[in-house]
Amino acid sequence: MIEVERVDFVSLPSRNIQRARRFYLETLGLPLESDTPVGFEVKAGQVTLSVWEPEKIYLPFAPNPNEVALRVKDVEASRKALEQKGVKFKQETLDTGVCHMAFFEDPDGNALMLHRRYAPRD
């Protein structure tokens, strides 16, 4: 058994770091943490998103199909703000009975989600 202190970062692959940088910093408005030799890192709440170009170190590119859930105060308001910046959502906002979710992708096809839980946990 190991004792995990926290998640240090979540990796998101890109084929075009400059395009990804504009998306994460300008479209989403996430603060830059640092530049790296193959990409950059942004702060998303308590987690760092590490956006990098795997092909620069001879690894294959494949977008992450599993959503990174970005917790926001208001899913609809956040969605509208992103739609005004040209972000396309996959479907209508989903209300599961405990949370709201709105699914979209970054320019490289990495799955992202706006999320807000509104019902208490059991």
GROMACS .gro file of N, CA, C and O in nm:
model
  488
    1MET      N    1   0.085  -0.118   0.000
    1MET     CA    2   0.000   0.000   0.000
    1MET      C    3   0.089   0.124   0.000
    1MET      O    4   0.192   0.127   0.066
    2ILE      N    5   0.047   0.225  -0.075
    2ILE     CA    6   0.120   0.351  -0.076
    2ILE      C    7   0.034   0.460  -0.014
    2ILE      O    8  -0.088   0.447  -0.008
    3GLU      N    9   0.098   0.564   0.033
    3GLU     CA   10   0.026   0.678   0.088
    3GLU      C   11   0.041   0.795  -0.009
    3GLU      O   12   0.149   0.851  -0.022
    4VAL      N   13  -0.066   0.828  -0.078
    4VAL     CA   14  -0.063   0.937  -0.174
    4VAL      C   15  -0.092   1.068  -0.100
    4VAL      O   16  -0.193   1.079  -0.031
    5GLU      N   17  -0.005   1.165  -0.117
    5GLU     CA   18  -0.024   1.294  -0.053
    5GLU      C   19  -0.122   1.382  -0.130
    5GLU      O   20  -0.202   1.453  -0.071
    6ARG      N   21  -0.114   1.378  -0.265
    6ARG     CA   22  -0.201   1.458  -0.350
    6ARG      C   23  -0.174   1.421  -0.495
    6ARG      O   24  -0.078   1.350  -0.525
    7VAL      N   25  -0.254   1.472  -0.585
    7VAL     CA   26  -0.228   1.460  -0.728
    7VAL      C   27  -0.146   1.583  -0.767
    7VAL      O   28  -0.191   1.696  -0.747
    8ASP      N   29  -0.026   1.562  -0.819
    8ASP     CA   30   0.058   1.675  -0.857
    8ASP      C   31   0.017   1.739  -0.989
    8ASP      O   32   0.019   1.860  -1.003
    9PHE      N   33  -0.019   1.656  -1.088
    9PHE     CA   34  -0.063   1.711  -1.216
    9PHE      C   35  -0.138   1.607  -1.296
    9PHE      O   36  -0.129   1.488  -1.271
   10VAL      N   37  -0.215   1.657  -1.393
   10VAL     CA   38  -0.285   1.574  -1.490
   10VAL      C   39  -0.227   1.611  -1.626
   10VAL      O   40  -0.220   1.730  -1.660
   11SER      N   41  -0.183   1.513  -1.703
   11SER     CA   42  -0.123   1.538  -1.834
   11SER      C   43  -0.229   1.547  -1.943
   11SER      O   44  -0.322   1.466  -1.947
   12LEU      N   45  -0.212   1.644  -2.032
   12LEU     CA   46  -0.298   1.660  -2.148
   12LEU      C   47  -0.208   1.677  -2.270
   12LEU      O   48  -0.133   1.774  -2.278
   13PRO      N   49  -0.214   1.583  -2.364
   13PRO     CA   50  -0.127   1.592  -2.480
   13PRO      C   51  -0.175   1.695  -2.582
   13PRO      O   52  -0.295   1.724  -2.591
   14SER      N   53  -0.080   1.747  -2.657
   14SER     CA   54  -0.111   1.845  -2.761
   14SER      C   55  -0.022   1.821  -2.882
   14SER      O   56   0.088   1.769  -2.870
   15ARG      N   57  -0.072   1.862  -2.996
   15ARG     CA   58   0.010   1.861  -3.119
   15ARG      C   59   0.056   2.002  -3.153
   15ARG      O   60   0.137   2.019  -3.242
   16ASN      N   61   0.003   2.102  -3.084
   16ASN     CA   62   0.036   2.239  -3.114
   16ASN      C   63   0.033   2.319  -2.984
   16ASN      O   64  -0.072   2.365  -2.940
   17ILE      N   65   0.148   2.334  -2.922
   17ILE     CA   66   0.157   2.397  -2.790
   17ILE      C   67   0.110   2.542  -2.792
   17ILE      O   68   0.044   2.587  -2.698
   18GLN      N   69   0.141   2.616  -2.896
   18GLN     CA   70   0.098   2.757  -2.900
   18GLN      C   71  -0.055   2.768  -2.905
   18GLN      O   72  -0.114   2.851  -2.836
   19ARG      N   73  -0.119   2.684  -2.984
   19ARG     CA   74  -0.265   2.683  -2.992
   19ARG      C   75  -0.323   2.641  -2.856
   19ARG      O   76  -0.417   2.703  -2.806
   20ALA      N   77  -0.266   2.537  -2.796
   20ALA     CA   78  -0.314   2.491  -2.665
   20ALA      C   79  -0.293   2.598  -2.558
   20ALA      O   80  -0.380   2.619  -2.473
   21ARG      N   81  -0.181   2.666  -2.565
   21ARG     CA   82  -0.151   2.773  -2.468
   21ARG      C   83  -0.257   2.883  -2.476
   21ARG      O   84  -0.307   2.931  -2.374
   22ARG      N   85  -0.292   2.925  -2.597
   22ARG     CA   86  -0.397   3.026  -2.614
   22ARG      C   87  -0.529   2.977  -2.555
   22ARG      O   88  -0.601   3.052  -2.488
   23PHE      N   89  -0.561   2.849  -2.580
   23PHE     CA   90  -0.687   2.795  -2.530
   23PHE      C   91  -0.691   2.795  -2.377
   23PHE      O   92  -0.787   2.844  -2.316
   24TYR      N   93  -0.590   2.739  -2.313
   24TYR     CA   94  -0.592   2.726  -2.168
   24TYR      C   95  -0.573   2.859  -2.095
   24TYR      O   96  -0.638   2.884  -1.994
   25LEU      N   97  -0.487   2.945  -2.148
   25LEU     CA   98  -0.462   3.072  -2.081
   25LEU      C   99  -0.564   3.179  -2.119
   25LEU      O  100  -0.614   3.251  -2.031
   26GLU      N  101  -0.598   3.192  -2.247
   26GLU     CA  102  -0.686   3.299  -2.290
   26GLU      C  103  -0.833   3.258  -2.290
   26GLU      O  104  -0.917   3.329  -2.236
   27THR      N  105  -0.867   3.144  -2.351
   27THR     CA  106  -1.007   3.103  -2.359
   27THR      C  107  -1.059   3.061  -2.222
   27THR      O  108  -1.163   3.109  -2.177
   28LEU      N  109  -0.987   2.970  -2.155
   28LEU     CA  110  -1.033   2.925  -2.023
   28LEU      C  111  -0.991   3.023  -1.913
   28LEU      O  112  -1.053   3.026  -1.806
   29GLY      N  113  -0.886   3.099  -1.936
   29GLY     CA  114  -0.841   3.197  -1.836
   29GLY      C  115  -0.768   3.136  -1.719
   29GLY      O  116  -0.766   3.195  -1.610
   30LEU      N  117  -0.705   3.021  -1.740
   30LEU     CA  118  -0.631   2.958  -1.630
   30LEU      C  119  -0.493   3.022  -1.616
   30LEU      O  120  -0.430   3.055  -1.716
   31PRO      N  121  -0.446   3.039  -1.493
   31PRO     CA  122  -0.315   3.102  -1.473
   31PRO      C  123  -0.199   3.009  -1.507
   31PRO      O  124  -0.201   2.890  -1.473
   32LEU      N  125  -0.100   3.065  -1.573
   32LEU     CA  126   0.022   2.990  -1.607
   32LEU      C  127   0.101   2.963  -1.480
   32LEU      O  128   0.124   3.053  -1.400
   33GLU      N  129   0.142   2.838  -1.462
   33GLU     CA  130   0.231   2.803  -1.351
   33GLU      C  131   0.375   2.807  -1.397
   33GLU      O  132   0.459   2.863  -1.330
   34SER      N  133   0.400   2.742  -1.513
   34SER     CA  134   0.538   2.738  -1.563
   34SER      C  135   0.541   2.688  -1.707
   34SER      O  136   0.448   2.624  -1.754
   35ASP      N  137   0.651   2.720  -1.772
   35ASP     CA  138   0.680   2.662  -1.902
   35ASP      C  139   0.768   2.540  -1.877
   35ASP      O  140   0.844   2.537  -1.780
   36THR      N  141   0.755   2.440  -1.963
   36THR     CA  142   0.836   2.319  -1.951
   36THR      C  143   0.908   2.297  -2.083
   36THR      O  144   0.873   2.360  -2.183
   37PRO      N  145   1.005   2.206  -2.088
   37PRO     CA  146   1.076   2.182  -2.213
   37PRO      C  147   0.986   2.135  -2.328
   37PRO      O  148   1.019   2.158  -2.444
   38VAL      N  149   0.872   2.072  -2.298
   38VAL     CA  150   0.784   2.022  -2.404
   38VAL      C  151   0.643   2.077  -2.393
   38VAL      O  152   0.551   2.025  -2.455
   39GLY      N  153   0.622   2.185  -2.318
   39GLY     CA  154   0.488   2.240  -2.305
   39GLY      C  155   0.479   2.347  -2.198
   39GLY      O  156   0.567   2.430  -2.183
   40PHE      N  157   0.371   2.341  -2.120
   40PHE     CA  158   0.346   2.439  -2.015
   40PHE      C  159   0.252   2.379  -1.912
   40PHE      O  160   0.189   2.275  -1.936
   41GLU      N  161   0.242   2.444  -1.797
   41GLU     CA  162   0.152   2.400  -1.691
   41GLU      C  163   0.065   2.516  -1.647
   41GLU      O  164   0.112   2.630  -1.636
   42VAL      N  165  -0.063   2.486  -1.623
   42VAL     CA  166  -0.158   2.586  -1.573
   42VAL      C  167  -0.221   2.534  -1.445
   42VAL      O  168  -0.228   2.414  -1.422
   43LYS      N  169  -0.267   2.627  -1.365
   43LYS     CA  170  -0.334   2.594  -1.240
   43LYS      C  171  -0.484   2.587  -1.265
   43LYS      O  172  -0.543   2.680  -1.318
   44ALA      N  173  -0.544   2.475  -1.227
   44ALA     CA  174  -0.689   2.457  -1.237
   44ALA      C  175  -0.738   2.420  -1.098
   44ALA      O  176  -0.746   2.303  -1.063
   45GLY      N  177  -0.768   2.521  -1.019
   45GLY     CA  178  -0.807   2.495  -0.880
   45GLY      C  179  -0.689   2.439  -0.803
   45GLY      O  180  -0.582   2.498  -0.801
   46GLN      N  181  -0.707   2.321  -0.746
   46GLN     CA  182  -0.601   2.259  -0.667
   46GLN      C  183  -0.512   2.165  -0.748
   46GLN      O  184  -0.420   2.105  -0.695
   47VAL      N  185  -0.536   2.153  -0.880
   47VAL     CA  186  -0.462   2.060  -0.965
   47VAL      C  187  -0.392   2.136  -1.077
   47VAL      O  188  -0.446   2.231  -1.132
   48THR      N  189  -0.273   2.092  -1.110
   48THR     CA  190  -0.200   2.146  -1.224
   48THR      C  191  -0.234   2.064  -1.347
   48THR      O  192  -0.237   1.941  -1.342
   49LEU      N  193  -0.262   2.133  -1.458
   49LEU     CA  194  -0.278   2.067  -1.587
   49LEU      C  195  -0.147   2.086  -1.662
   49LEU      O  196  -0.104   2.199  -1.684
   50SER      N  197  -0.084   1.976  -1.698
   50SER     CA  198   0.042   1.979  -1.770
   50SER      C  199   0.015   1.947  -1.916
   50SER      O  200  -0.016   1.834  -1.952
   51VAL      N  201   0.023   2.050  -2.000
   51VAL     CA  202  -0.004   2.035  -2.142
   51VAL      C  203   0.131   2.019  -2.212
   51VAL      O  204   0.221   2.102  -2.194
   52TRP      N  205   0.144   1.914  -2.290
   52TRP     CA  206   0.275   1.883  -2.348
   52TRP      C  207   0.261   1.819  -2.485
   52TRP      O  208   0.154   1.772  -2.522
   53GLU      N  209   0.370   1.822  -2.560
   53GLU     CA  210   0.373   1.762  -2.694
   53GLU      C  211   0.449   1.629  -2.688
   53GLU      O  212   0.572   1.628  -2.694
   54PRO      N  213   0.379   1.517  -2.680
   54PRO     CA  214   0.446   1.388  -2.672
   54PRO      C  215   0.534   1.358  -2.793
   54PRO      O  216   0.638   1.293  -2.780
   55GLU      N  217   0.494   1.407  -2.910
   55GLU     CA  218   0.572   1.378  -3.031
   55GLU      C  219   0.711   1.443  -3.027
   55GLU      O  220   0.801   1.399  -3.097
   56LYS      N  221   0.729   1.545  -2.942
   56LYS     CA  222   0.862   1.608  -2.929
   56LYS      C  223   0.962   1.515  -2.862
   56LYS      O  224   1.082   1.536  -2.873
   57ILE      N  225   0.909   1.414  -2.790
   57ILE     CA  226   1.000   1.316  -2.730
   57ILE      C  227   0.972   1.176  -2.786
   57ILE      O  228   0.989   1.076  -2.719
   58TYR      N  229   0.925   1.175  -2.911
   58TYR     CA  230   0.907   1.053  -2.989
   58TYR      C  231   0.803   0.956  -2.931
   58TYR      O  232   0.817   0.835  -2.944
   59LEU      N  233   0.702   1.012  -2.869
   59LEU     CA  234   0.590   0.932  -2.821
   59LEU      C  235   0.468   0.962  -2.909
   59LEU      O  236   0.455   1.074  -2.959
   60PRO      N  237   0.378   0.867  -2.926
   60PRO     CA  238   0.260   0.894  -3.009
   60PRO      C  239   0.162   0.988  -2.940
   60PRO      O  240   0.148   0.988  -2.818
   61PHE      N  241   0.096   1.069  -3.021
   61PHE     CA  242  -0.008   1.158  -2.970
   61PHE      C  243  -0.141   1.083  -2.969
   61PHE      O  244  -0.176   1.016  -3.065
   62ALA      N  245  -0.215   1.095  -2.862
   62ALA     CA  246  -0.352   1.045  -2.853
   62ALA      C  247  -0.424   1.132  -2.751
   62ALA      O  248  -0.380   1.145  -2.637
   63PRO      N  249  -0.536   1.196  -2.791
   63PRO     CA  250  -0.607   1.280  -2.696
   63PRO      C  251  -0.665   1.198  -2.580
   63PRO      O  252  -0.694   1.080  -2.595
   64ASN      N  253  -0.679   1.264  -2.467
   64ASN     CA  254  -0.737   1.201  -2.349
   64ASN      C  255  -0.889   1.200  -2.365
   64ASN      O  256  -0.952   1.305  -2.366
   65PRO      N  257  -0.952   1.080  -2.374
   65PRO     CA  258  -1.097   1.072  -2.392
   65PRO      C  259  -1.174   1.083  -2.260
   65PRO      O  260  -1.298   1.090  -2.261
   66ASN      N  261  -1.104   1.084  -2.148
   66ASN     CA  262  -1.169   1.087  -2.017
   66ASN      C  263  -1.171   1.230  -1.965
   66ASN      O  264  -1.068   1.292  -1.947
   67GLU      N  265  -1.291   1.281  -1.939
   67GLU     CA  266  -1.307   1.421  -1.903
   67GLU      C  267  -1.230   1.461  -1.778
   67GLU      O  268  -1.233   1.392  -1.678
   68VAL      N  269  -1.166   1.577  -1.787
   68VAL     CA  270  -1.114   1.645  -1.670
   68VAL      C  271  -1.227   1.738  -1.627
   68VAL      O  272  -1.270   1.824  -1.704
   69ALA      N  273  -1.279   1.717  -1.507
   69ALA     CA  274  -1.393   1.794  -1.458
   69ALA      C  275  -1.345   1.922  -1.391
   69ALA      O  276  -1.276   1.917  -1.290
   70LEU      N  277  -1.380   2.034  -1.451
   70LEU     CA  278  -1.344   2.165  -1.399
   70LEU      C  279  -1.461   2.219  -1.318
   70LEU      O  280  -1.565   2.253  -1.373
   71ARG      N  281  -1.445   2.224  -1.187
   71ARG     CA  282  -1.553   2.271  -1.100
   71ARG      C  283  -1.567   2.422  -1.113
   71ARG      O  284  -1.470   2.496  -1.096
   72VAL      N  285  -1.688   2.466  -1.143
   72VAL     CA  286  -1.719   2.609  -1.156
   72VAL      C  287  -1.839   2.641  -1.068
   72VAL      O  288  -1.915   2.552  -1.031
   73LYS      N  289  -1.856   2.769  -1.036
   73LYS     CA  290  -1.970   2.809  -0.952
   73LYS      C  291  -2.102   2.788  -1.023
   73LYS      O  292  -2.200   2.748  -0.963
   74ASP      N  293  -2.105   2.820  -1.153
   74ASP     CA  294  -2.230   2.816  -1.229
   74ASP      C  295  -2.199   2.758  -1.366
   74ASP      O  296  -2.134   2.824  -1.448
   75VAL      N  297  -2.243   2.637  -1.391
   75VAL     CA  298  -2.214   2.569  -1.517
   75VAL      C  299  -2.272   2.646  -1.635
   75VAL      O  300  -2.204   2.668  -1.735
   76GLU      N  301  -2.397   2.690  -1.626
   76GLU     CA  302  -2.460   2.760  -1.739
   76GLU      C  303  -2.390   2.891  -1.771
   76GLU      O  304  -2.367   2.923  -1.888
   77ALA      N  305  -2.358   2.969  -1.669
   77ALA     CA  306  -2.289   3.097  -1.692
   77ALA      C  307  -2.151   3.074  -1.751
   77ALA      O  308  -2.109   3.145  -1.843
   78SER      N  309  -2.081   2.975  -1.700
   78SER     CA  310  -1.947   2.944  -1.752
   78SER      C  311  -1.956   2.892  -1.895
   78SER      O  312  -1.873   2.927  -1.981
   79ARG      N  313  -2.055   2.810  -1.920
   79ARG     CA  314  -2.075   2.759  -2.056
   79ARG      C  315  -2.099   2.874  -2.154
   79ARG      O  316  -2.039   2.879  -2.261
   80LYS      N  317  -2.188   2.965  -2.118
   80LYS     CA  318  -2.218   3.079  -2.205
   80LYS      C  319  -2.094   3.162  -2.232
   80LYS      O  320  -2.071   3.207  -2.345
   81ALA      N  321  -2.013   3.183  -2.129
   81ALA     CA  322  -1.890   3.261  -2.146
   81ALA      C  323  -1.796   3.192  -2.245
   81ALA      O  324  -1.735   3.258  -2.329
   82LEU      N  325  -1.784   3.060  -2.235
   82LEU     CA  326  -1.696   2.986  -2.327
   82LEU      C  327  -1.755   2.981  -2.468
   82LEU      O  328  -1.682   2.991  -2.567
   83GLU      N  329  -1.886   2.966  -2.478
   83GLU     CA  330  -1.950   2.965  -2.610
   83GLU      C  331  -1.926   3.098  -2.681
   83GLU      O  332  -1.903   3.102  -2.803
   84GLN      N  333  -1.927   3.207  -2.607
   84GLN     CA  334  -1.900   3.339  -2.666
   84GLN      C  335  -1.757   3.348  -2.718
   84GLN      O  336  -1.728   3.430  -2.806
   85LYS      N  337  -1.668   3.264  -2.666
   85LYS     CA  338  -1.529   3.260  -2.713
   85LYS      C  339  -1.509   3.153  -2.820
   85LYS      O  340  -1.396   3.125  -2.858
   86GLY      N  341  -1.619   3.090  -2.864
   86GLY     CA  342  -1.610   2.994  -2.973
   86GLY      C  343  -1.601   2.848  -2.933
   86GLY      O  344  -1.589   2.761  -3.018
   87VAL      N  345  -1.608   2.817  -2.804
   87VAL     CA  346  -1.603   2.678  -2.760
   87VAL      C  347  -1.734   2.610  -2.794
   87VAL      O  348  -1.842   2.662  -2.767
   88LYS      N  349  -1.725   2.492  -2.853
   88LYS     CA  350  -1.843   2.412  -2.890
   88LYS      C  351  -1.863   2.302  -2.786
   88LYS      O  352  -1.768   2.230  -2.753
   89PHE      N  353  -1.984   2.288  -2.738
   89PHE     CA  354  -2.015   2.184  -2.642
   89PHE      C  355  -2.078   2.066  -2.714
   89PHE      O  356  -2.142   2.081  -2.817
   90LYS      N  357  -2.058   1.946  -2.659
   90LYS     CA  358  -2.101   1.822  -2.725
   90LYS      C  359  -2.251   1.800  -2.720
   90LYS      O  360  -2.306   1.730  -2.805
   91GLN      N  361  -2.317   1.853  -2.618
   91GLN     CA  362  -2.460   1.830  -2.599
   91GLN      C  363  -2.512   1.936  -2.503
   91GLN      O  364  -2.436   2.020  -2.456
   92GLU      N  365  -2.642   1.928  -2.475
   92GLU     CA  366  -2.699   2.017  -2.375
   92GLU      C  367  -2.638   1.986  -2.238
   92GLU      O  368  -2.590   1.875  -2.215
   93THR      N  369  -2.643   2.082  -2.148
   93THR     CA  370  -2.593   2.060  -2.013
   93THR      C  371  -2.672   1.947  -1.948
   93THR      O  372  -2.795   1.944  -1.955
   94LEU      N  373  -2.602   1.855  -1.887
   94LEU     CA  374  -2.663   1.738  -1.825
   94LEU      C  375  -2.688   1.766  -1.677
   94LEU      O  376  -2.599   1.812  -1.606
   95ASP      N  377  -2.809   1.739  -1.633
   95ASP     CA  378  -2.846   1.748  -1.492
   95ASP      C  379  -2.868   1.606  -1.445
   95ASP      O  380  -2.965   1.540  -1.484
   96THR      N  381  -2.779   1.555  -1.360
   96THR     CA  382  -2.786   1.415  -1.315
   96THR      C  383  -2.875   1.395  -1.194
   96THR      O  384  -2.895   1.283  -1.150
   97GLY      N  385  -2.926   1.505  -1.138
   97GLY     CA  386  -3.002   1.495  -1.014
   97GLY      C  387  -2.916   1.530  -0.894
   97GLY      O  388  -2.969   1.555  -0.786
   98VAL      N  389  -2.785   1.532  -0.913
   98VAL     CA  390  -2.694   1.573  -0.806
   98VAL      C  391  -2.592   1.676  -0.855
   98VAL      O  392  -2.529   1.745  -0.776
   99CYS      N  393  -2.574   1.685  -0.988
   99CYS     CA  394  -2.477   1.780  -1.041
   99CYS      C  395  -2.514   1.821  -1.184
   99CYS      O  396  -2.593   1.754  -1.250
  100HIS      N  397  -2.453   1.932  -1.227
  100HIS     CA  398  -2.464   1.977  -1.365
  100HIS      C  399  -2.330   1.952  -1.433
  100HIS      O  400  -2.225   1.976  -1.374
  101MET      N  401  -2.336   1.905  -1.560
  101MET     CA  402  -2.215   1.878  -1.636
  101MET      C  403  -2.232   1.928  -1.779
  101MET      O  404  -2.339   1.907  -1.839
  102ALA      N  405  -2.129   1.994  -1.832
  102ALA     CA  406  -2.130   2.040  -1.971
  102ALA      C  407  -1.999   1.995  -2.035
  102ALA      O  408  -1.891   2.032  -1.990
  103PHE      N  409  -2.008   1.913  -2.139
  103PHE     CA  410  -1.893   1.847  -2.199
  103PHE      C  411  -1.841   1.921  -2.322
  103PHE      O  412  -1.919   1.961  -2.409
  104PHE      N  413  -1.710   1.937  -2.329
  104PHE     CA  414  -1.646   2.000  -2.444
  104PHE      C  415  -1.505   1.945  -2.459
  104PHE      O  416  -1.463   1.858  -2.381
  105GLU      N  417  -1.433   1.990  -2.560
  105GLU     CA  418  -1.296   1.944  -2.585
  105GLU      C  419  -1.205   2.063  -2.606
  105GLU      O  420  -1.249   2.169  -2.649
  106ASP      N  421  -1.077   2.043  -2.578
  106ASP     CA  422  -0.978   2.144  -2.614
  106ASP      C  423  -0.946   2.128  -2.763
  106ASP      O  424  -0.998   2.036  -2.828
  107PRO      N  425  -0.866   2.214  -2.821
  107PRO     CA  426  -0.838   2.206  -2.966
  107PRO      C  427  -0.772   2.076  -3.011
  107PRO      O  428  -0.775   2.043  -3.130
  108ASP      N  429  -0.714   2.000  -2.919
  108ASP     CA  430  -0.650   1.873  -2.953
  108ASP      C  431  -0.743   1.754  -2.932
  108ASP      O  432  -0.702   1.641  -2.953
  109GLY      N  433  -0.865   1.777  -2.888
  109GLY     CA  434  -0.959   1.668  -2.867
  109GLY      C  435  -0.957   1.608  -2.728
  109GLY      O  436  -1.021   1.506  -2.703
  110ASN      N  437  -0.886   1.671  -2.634
  110ASN     CA  438  -0.887   1.624  -2.496
  110ASN      C  439  -1.023   1.658  -2.434
  110ASN      O  440  -1.071   1.770  -2.446
  111ALA      N  441  -1.083   1.560  -2.367
  111ALA     CA  442  -1.216   1.577  -2.309
  111ALA      C  443  -1.210   1.660  -2.181
  111ALA      O  444  -1.129   1.633  -2.092
  112LEU      N  445  -1.297   1.760  -2.176
  112LEU     CA  446  -1.309   1.847  -2.059
  112LEU      C  447  -1.456   1.859  -2.022
  112LEU      O  448  -1.544   1.831  -2.104
  113MET      N  449  -1.482   1.903  -1.901
  113MET     CA  450  -1.619   1.917  -1.854
  113MET      C  451  -1.627   2.032  -1.755
  113MET      O  452  -1.540   2.046  -1.669
  114LEU      N  453  -1.730   2.112  -1.766
  114LEU     CA  454  -1.765   2.205  -1.660
  114LEU      C  455  -1.854   2.127  -1.565
  114LEU      O  456  -1.944   2.054  -1.608
  115HIS      N  457  -1.831   2.142  -1.435
  115HIS     CA  458  -1.902   2.059  -1.338
  115HIS      C  459  -1.937   2.138  -1.213
  115HIS      O  460  -1.860   2.221  -1.168
  116ARG      N  461  -2.054   2.109  -1.159
  116ARG     CA  462  -2.093   2.164  -1.030
  116ARG      C  463  -2.190   2.069  -0.963
  116ARG      O  464  -2.298   2.041  -1.013
  117ARG      N  465  -2.151   2.019  -0.847
  117ARG     CA  466  -2.239   1.935  -0.766
  117ARG      C  467  -2.327   2.029  -0.684
  117ARG      O  468  -2.277   2.121  -0.619
  118TYR      N  469  -2.458   2.006  -0.686
  118TYR     CA  470  -2.549   2.092  -0.610
  118TYR      C  471  -2.622   2.017  -0.499
  118TYR      O  472  -2.683   2.078  -0.413
  119ALA      N  473  -2.617   1.885  -0.499
  119ALA     CA  474  -2.681   1.807  -0.394
  119ALA      C  475  -2.574   1.755  -0.298
  119ALA      O  476  -2.461   1.723  -0.339
  120PRO      N  477  -2.606   1.748  -0.169
  120PRO     CA  478  -2.506   1.699  -0.073
  120PRO      C  479  -2.474   1.552  -0.095
  120PRO      O  480  -2.556   1.476  -0.146
  121ARG      N  481  -2.353   1.518  -0.058
  121ARG     CA  482  -2.314   1.376  -0.061
  121ARG      C  483  -2.387   1.304   0.052
  121ARG      O  484  -2.419   1.362   0.154
  122ASP      N  485  -2.414   1.176   0.032
  122ASP     CA  486  -2.483   1.097   0.136
  122ASP      C  487  -2.400   1.090   0.261
  122ASP      O  488  -2.284   1.087   0.264
   0.00000   0.00000   0.00000
